[in-house]
Tab-separated table of C-alpha atoms in Angstrom:
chain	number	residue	atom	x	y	z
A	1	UNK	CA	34.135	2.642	-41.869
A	2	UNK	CA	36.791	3.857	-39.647
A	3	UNK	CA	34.207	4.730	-36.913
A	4	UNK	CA	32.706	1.530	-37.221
A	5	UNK	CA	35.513	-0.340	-36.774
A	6	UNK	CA	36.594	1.690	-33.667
A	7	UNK	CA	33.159	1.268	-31.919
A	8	UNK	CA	33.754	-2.742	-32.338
A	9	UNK	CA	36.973	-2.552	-30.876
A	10	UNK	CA	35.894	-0.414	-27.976
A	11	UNK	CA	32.886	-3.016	-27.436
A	12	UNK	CA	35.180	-5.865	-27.774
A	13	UNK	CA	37.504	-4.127	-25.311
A	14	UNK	CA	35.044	-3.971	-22.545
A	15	UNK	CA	34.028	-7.650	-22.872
A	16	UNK	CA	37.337	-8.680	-22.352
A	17	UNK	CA	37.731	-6.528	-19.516
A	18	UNK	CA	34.668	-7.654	-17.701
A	19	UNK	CA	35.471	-11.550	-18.547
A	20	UNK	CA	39.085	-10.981	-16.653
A	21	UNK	CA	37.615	-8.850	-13.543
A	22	UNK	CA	35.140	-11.661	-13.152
A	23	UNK	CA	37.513	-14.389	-12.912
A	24	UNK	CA	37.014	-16.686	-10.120
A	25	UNK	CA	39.908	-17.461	-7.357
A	26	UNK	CA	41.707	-20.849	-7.395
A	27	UNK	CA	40.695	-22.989	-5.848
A	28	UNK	CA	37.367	-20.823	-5.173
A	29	UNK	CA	37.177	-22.975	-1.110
A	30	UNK	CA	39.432	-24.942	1.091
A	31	UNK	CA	39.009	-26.660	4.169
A	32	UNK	CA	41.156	-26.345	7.381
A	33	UNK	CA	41.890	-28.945	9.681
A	34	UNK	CA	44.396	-30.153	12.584
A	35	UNK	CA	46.212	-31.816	10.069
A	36	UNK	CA	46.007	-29.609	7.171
A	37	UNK	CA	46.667	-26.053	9.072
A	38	UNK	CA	46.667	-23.835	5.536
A	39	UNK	CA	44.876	-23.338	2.499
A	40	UNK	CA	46.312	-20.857	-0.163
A	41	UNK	CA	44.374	-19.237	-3.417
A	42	UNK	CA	44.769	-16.752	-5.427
A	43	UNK	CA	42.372	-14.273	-7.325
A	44	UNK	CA	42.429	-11.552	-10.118
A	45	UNK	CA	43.601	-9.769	-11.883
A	46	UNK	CA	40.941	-6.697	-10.683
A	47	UNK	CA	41.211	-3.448	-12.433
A	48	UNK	CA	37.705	-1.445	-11.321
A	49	UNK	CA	37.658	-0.147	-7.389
A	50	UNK	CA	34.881	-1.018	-5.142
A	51	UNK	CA	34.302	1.404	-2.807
A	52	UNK	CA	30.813	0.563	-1.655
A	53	UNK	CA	32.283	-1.039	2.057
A	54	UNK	CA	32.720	3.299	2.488
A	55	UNK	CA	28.534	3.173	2.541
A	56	UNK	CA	27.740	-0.487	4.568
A	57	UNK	CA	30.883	-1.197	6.175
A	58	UNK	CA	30.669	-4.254	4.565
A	59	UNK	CA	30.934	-4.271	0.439
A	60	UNK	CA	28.310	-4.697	-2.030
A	61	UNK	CA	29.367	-7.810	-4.186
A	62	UNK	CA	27.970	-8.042	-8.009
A	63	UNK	CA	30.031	-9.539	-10.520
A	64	UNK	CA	27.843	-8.728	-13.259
A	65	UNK	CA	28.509	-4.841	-12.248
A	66	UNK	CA	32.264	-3.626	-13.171
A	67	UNK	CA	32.585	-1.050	-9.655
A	68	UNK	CA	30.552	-4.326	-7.399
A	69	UNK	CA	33.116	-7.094	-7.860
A	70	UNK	CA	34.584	-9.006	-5.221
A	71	UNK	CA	36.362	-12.666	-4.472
A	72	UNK	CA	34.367	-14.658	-2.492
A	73	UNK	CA	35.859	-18.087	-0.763
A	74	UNK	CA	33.758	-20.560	1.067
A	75	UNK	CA	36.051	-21.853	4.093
A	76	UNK	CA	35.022	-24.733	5.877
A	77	UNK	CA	37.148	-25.338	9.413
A	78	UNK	CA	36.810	-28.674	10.929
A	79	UNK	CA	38.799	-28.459	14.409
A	80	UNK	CA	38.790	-29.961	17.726
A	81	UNK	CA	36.923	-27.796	20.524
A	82	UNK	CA	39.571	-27.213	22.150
A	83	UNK	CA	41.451	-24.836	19.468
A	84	UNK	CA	39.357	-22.170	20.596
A	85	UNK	CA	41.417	-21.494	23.410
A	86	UNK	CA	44.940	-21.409	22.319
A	87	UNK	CA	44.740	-21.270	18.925
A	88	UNK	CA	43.188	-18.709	15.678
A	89	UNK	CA	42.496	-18.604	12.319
A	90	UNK	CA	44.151	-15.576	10.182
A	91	UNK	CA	43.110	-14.777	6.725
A	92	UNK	CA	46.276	-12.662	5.012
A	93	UNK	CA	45.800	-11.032	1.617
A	94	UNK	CA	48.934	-10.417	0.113
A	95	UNK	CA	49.251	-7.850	-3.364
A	96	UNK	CA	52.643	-6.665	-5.093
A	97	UNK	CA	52.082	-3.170	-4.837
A	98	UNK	CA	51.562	-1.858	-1.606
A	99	UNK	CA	50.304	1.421	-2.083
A	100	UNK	CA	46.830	-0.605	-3.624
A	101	UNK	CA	44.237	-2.287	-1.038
A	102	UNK	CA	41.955	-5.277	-0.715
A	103	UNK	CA	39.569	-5.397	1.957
A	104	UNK	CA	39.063	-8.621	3.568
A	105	UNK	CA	35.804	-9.456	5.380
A	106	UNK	CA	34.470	-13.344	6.967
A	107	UNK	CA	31.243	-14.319	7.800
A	108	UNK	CA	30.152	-16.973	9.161
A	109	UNK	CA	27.182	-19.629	8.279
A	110	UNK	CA	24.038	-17.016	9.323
A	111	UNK	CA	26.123	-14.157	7.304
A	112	UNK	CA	27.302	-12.243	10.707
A	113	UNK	CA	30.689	-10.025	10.211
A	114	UNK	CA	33.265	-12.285	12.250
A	115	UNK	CA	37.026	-10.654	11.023
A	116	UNK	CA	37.560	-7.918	9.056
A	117	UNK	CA	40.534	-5.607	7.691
A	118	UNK	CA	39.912	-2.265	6.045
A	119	UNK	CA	42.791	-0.452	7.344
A	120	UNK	CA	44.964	-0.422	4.526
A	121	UNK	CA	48.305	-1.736	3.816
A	122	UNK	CA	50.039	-4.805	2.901
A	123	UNK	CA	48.920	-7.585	3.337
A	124	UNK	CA	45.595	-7.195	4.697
A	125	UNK	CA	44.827	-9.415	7.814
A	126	UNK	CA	41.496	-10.585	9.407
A	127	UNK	CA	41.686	-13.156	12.346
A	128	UNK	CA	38.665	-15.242	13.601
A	129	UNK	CA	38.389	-17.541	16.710
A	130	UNK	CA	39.216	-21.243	15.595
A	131	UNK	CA	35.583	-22.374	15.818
A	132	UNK	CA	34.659	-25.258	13.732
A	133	UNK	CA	32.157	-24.094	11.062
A	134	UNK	CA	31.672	-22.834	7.403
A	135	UNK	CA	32.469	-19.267	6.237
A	136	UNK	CA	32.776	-16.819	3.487
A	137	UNK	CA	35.725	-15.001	3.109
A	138	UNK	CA	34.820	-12.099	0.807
A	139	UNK	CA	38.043	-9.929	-0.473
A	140	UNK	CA	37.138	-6.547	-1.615
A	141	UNK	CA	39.547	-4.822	-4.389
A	142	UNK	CA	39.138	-0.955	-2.835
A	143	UNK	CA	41.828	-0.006	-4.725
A	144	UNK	CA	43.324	-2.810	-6.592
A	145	UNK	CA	45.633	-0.962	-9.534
A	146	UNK	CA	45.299	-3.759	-11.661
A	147	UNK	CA	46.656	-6.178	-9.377
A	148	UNK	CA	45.870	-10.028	-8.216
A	149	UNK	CA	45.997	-11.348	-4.818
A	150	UNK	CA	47.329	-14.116	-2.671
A	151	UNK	CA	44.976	-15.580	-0.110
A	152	UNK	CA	46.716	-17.440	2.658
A	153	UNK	CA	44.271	-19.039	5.564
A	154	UNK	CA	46.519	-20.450	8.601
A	155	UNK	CA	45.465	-21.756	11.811
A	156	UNK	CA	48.046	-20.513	14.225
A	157	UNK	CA	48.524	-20.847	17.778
A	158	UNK	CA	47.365	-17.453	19.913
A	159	UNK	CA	50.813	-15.995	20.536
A	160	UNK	CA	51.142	-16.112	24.280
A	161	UNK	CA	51.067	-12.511	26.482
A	162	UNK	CA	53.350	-10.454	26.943
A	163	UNK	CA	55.044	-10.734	30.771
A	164	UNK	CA	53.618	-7.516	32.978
A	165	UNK	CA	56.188	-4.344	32.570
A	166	UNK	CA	58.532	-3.888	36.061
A	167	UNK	CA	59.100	-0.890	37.513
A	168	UNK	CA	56.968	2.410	36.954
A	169	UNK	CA	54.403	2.898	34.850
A	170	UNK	CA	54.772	6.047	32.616
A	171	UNK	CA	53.601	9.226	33.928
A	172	UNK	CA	52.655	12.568	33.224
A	173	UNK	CA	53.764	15.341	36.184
A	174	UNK	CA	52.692	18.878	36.643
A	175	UNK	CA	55.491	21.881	37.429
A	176	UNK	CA	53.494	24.589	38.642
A	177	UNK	CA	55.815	27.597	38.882
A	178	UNK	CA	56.091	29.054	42.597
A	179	UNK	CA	54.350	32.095	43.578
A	180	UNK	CA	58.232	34.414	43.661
A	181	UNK	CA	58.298	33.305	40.172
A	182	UNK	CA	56.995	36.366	39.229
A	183	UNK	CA	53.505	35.199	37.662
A	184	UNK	CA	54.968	32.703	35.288
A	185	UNK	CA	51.647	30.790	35.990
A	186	UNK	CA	49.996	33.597	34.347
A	187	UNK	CA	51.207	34.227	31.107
A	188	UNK	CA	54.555	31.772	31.057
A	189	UNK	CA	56.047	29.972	27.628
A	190	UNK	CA	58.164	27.274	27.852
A	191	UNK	CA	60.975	27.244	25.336
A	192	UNK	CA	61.110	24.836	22.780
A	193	UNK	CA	63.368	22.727	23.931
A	194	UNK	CA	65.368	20.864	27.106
A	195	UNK	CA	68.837	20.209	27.250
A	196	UNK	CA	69.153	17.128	29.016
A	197	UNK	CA	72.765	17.534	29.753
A	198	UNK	CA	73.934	20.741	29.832
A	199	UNK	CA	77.233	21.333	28.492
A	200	UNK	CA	77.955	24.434	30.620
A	201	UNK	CA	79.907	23.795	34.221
A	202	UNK	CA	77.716	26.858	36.346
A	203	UNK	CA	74.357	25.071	34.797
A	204	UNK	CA	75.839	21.669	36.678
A	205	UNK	CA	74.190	21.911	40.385
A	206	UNK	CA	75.138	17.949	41.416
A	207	UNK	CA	71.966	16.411	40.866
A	208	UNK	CA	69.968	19.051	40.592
A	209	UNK	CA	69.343	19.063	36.922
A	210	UNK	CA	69.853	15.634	35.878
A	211	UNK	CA	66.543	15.531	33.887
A	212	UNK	CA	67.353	18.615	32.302
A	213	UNK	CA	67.058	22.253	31.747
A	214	UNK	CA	64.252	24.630	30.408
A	215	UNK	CA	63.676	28.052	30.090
A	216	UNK	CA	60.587	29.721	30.613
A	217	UNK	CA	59.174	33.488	29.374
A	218	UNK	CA	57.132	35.274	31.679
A	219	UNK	CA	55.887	38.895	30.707
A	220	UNK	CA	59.461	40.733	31.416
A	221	UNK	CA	61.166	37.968	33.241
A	222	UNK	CA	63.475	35.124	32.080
A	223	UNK	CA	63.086	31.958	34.578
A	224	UNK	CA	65.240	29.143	34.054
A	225	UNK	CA	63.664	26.009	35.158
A	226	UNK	CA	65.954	22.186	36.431
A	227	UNK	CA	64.776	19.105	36.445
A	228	UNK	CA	66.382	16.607	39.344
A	229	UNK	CA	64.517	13.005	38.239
A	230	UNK	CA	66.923	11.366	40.874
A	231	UNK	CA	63.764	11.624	43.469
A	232	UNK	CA	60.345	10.179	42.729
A	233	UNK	CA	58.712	12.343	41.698
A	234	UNK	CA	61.454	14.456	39.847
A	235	UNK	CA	61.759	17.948	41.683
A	236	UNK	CA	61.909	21.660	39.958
A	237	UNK	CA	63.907	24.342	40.785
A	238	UNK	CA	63.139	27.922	39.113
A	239	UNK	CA	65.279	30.420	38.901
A	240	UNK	CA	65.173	34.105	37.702
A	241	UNK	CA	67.623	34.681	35.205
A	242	UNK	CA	66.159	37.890	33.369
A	243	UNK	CA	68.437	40.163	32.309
A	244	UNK	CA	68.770	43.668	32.979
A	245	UNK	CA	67.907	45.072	29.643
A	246	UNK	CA	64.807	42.423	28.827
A	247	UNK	CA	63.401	43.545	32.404
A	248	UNK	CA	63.339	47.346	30.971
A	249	UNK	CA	62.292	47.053	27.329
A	250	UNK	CA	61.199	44.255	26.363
A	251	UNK	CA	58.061	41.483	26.447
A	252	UNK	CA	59.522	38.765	24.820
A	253	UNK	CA	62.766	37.936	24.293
């Protein structure tokens, strides 16, 4: 009797869990306009991952199948022509727990990928050109921990660019050492650090070592190596500071 009774419960138990993971978002579609910019819903609660995106890039959606679920939302957009040149549409996804993830993929009427987000995080963000037209948003729980979601669909002016950067662009120089640095270009190693402003008065050579000081292993020689980044492009000087005993017996320091 007991085992009977258990078996019912554990039946009963997974009926009432696929009912729940089934249940459709409100409103299941929405239409944006000029006038009406947003549309909100909300879906869930979704306690069984689908993973199958990892296989397709895009997820396999079957409601009747616990690990297949998704949220689908038909979106219809109704804007003037010209809103595809200074404005978008974004679709955010937004979950309690962070550390869970929906994916969120729209296609549009013929069922081509337009905006996606499978990166993780929260919320989870797909944008789309502001193209009159109907879509699908489709909202894949990859890791949902139980969770619901809140769907958010804005049409948003395209944020304008940022001004060109002044001045020089980053770049990457090369300090060869000289040839009466003792074959450091052989078999050199930098030490782990710079210090940018040396604290010792003799290290202080004007301008010489403005960008810094480095020190630099080479077989049985100690080089120390300054930086002067007043000129363009910064100049090296490299000097041996070795001393005695390291020159005798040792290879490292």
């Amino acid at each position: 009797m007991y085992r009977q009774t258990k078996n019912r419960i554990g039946l009963l138990a997974i009926a009432v869990f696929v009912a729940v993971s089934v249940k459709a978002g409100t409103p299941s579609s929405g239409t944006i306009t000029d006038a009406q910019p947003t549309v909100t819903y909300a879906a869930g609660p979704f306690l069984v991952p689908n993973v199958t995106d990892n296989v397709n890039s895009t997820p396999t959606c079957d409601n009747t199948v616990p690990a297949e679920q998704c949220d689908t939302f038909a979106l219809t957009v109704n804007v003037a022509a010209s809103d595809a040149q200074t404005k978008h549409i974004t679709v955010s996804i937004s979950f309690p727990i962070s550390a869970g993830e929906f994916d969120v993929f729209v296609f549009d009427s013929n069922g081509n990928l337009v905006g996606s987000d499978t990166a993780g995080g929260e919320p989870s963000v797909a944008t789309i050109p502001a193209t009159s037209g109907n879509y699908t948003v489709v909202v894949d729980p990859w890791n949902p921990l139980g969770q619901s979601f809140t769907g958010t669909i804005a049409l948003e002016s395209i944020p304008p660019q940022p001004p060109p950067a002044s001045g020089i662009a980053p770049r990457y120089q090369v300090y060869p050492a000289p040839p009466t640095a003792g074959g450091a270009n052989a078999s050199g190693e930098p030490s782990i650090g710079i210090d940018w402003n040396p604290n010792v008065a003799s290290l202080k050579y004007g301008t010489v070592n403005l960008g810094g000081v480095a020190f630099f292993t080479s077989n049985l020689n100690e080089f120390r190596v300054t930086f002067d980044d007043c000129s363009s492009p910064a100049k090296t000087v490299w000097q041996d500071v070795s001393s005695p005993v390291e020159t005798v017996t040792t290879l490292d320091p």
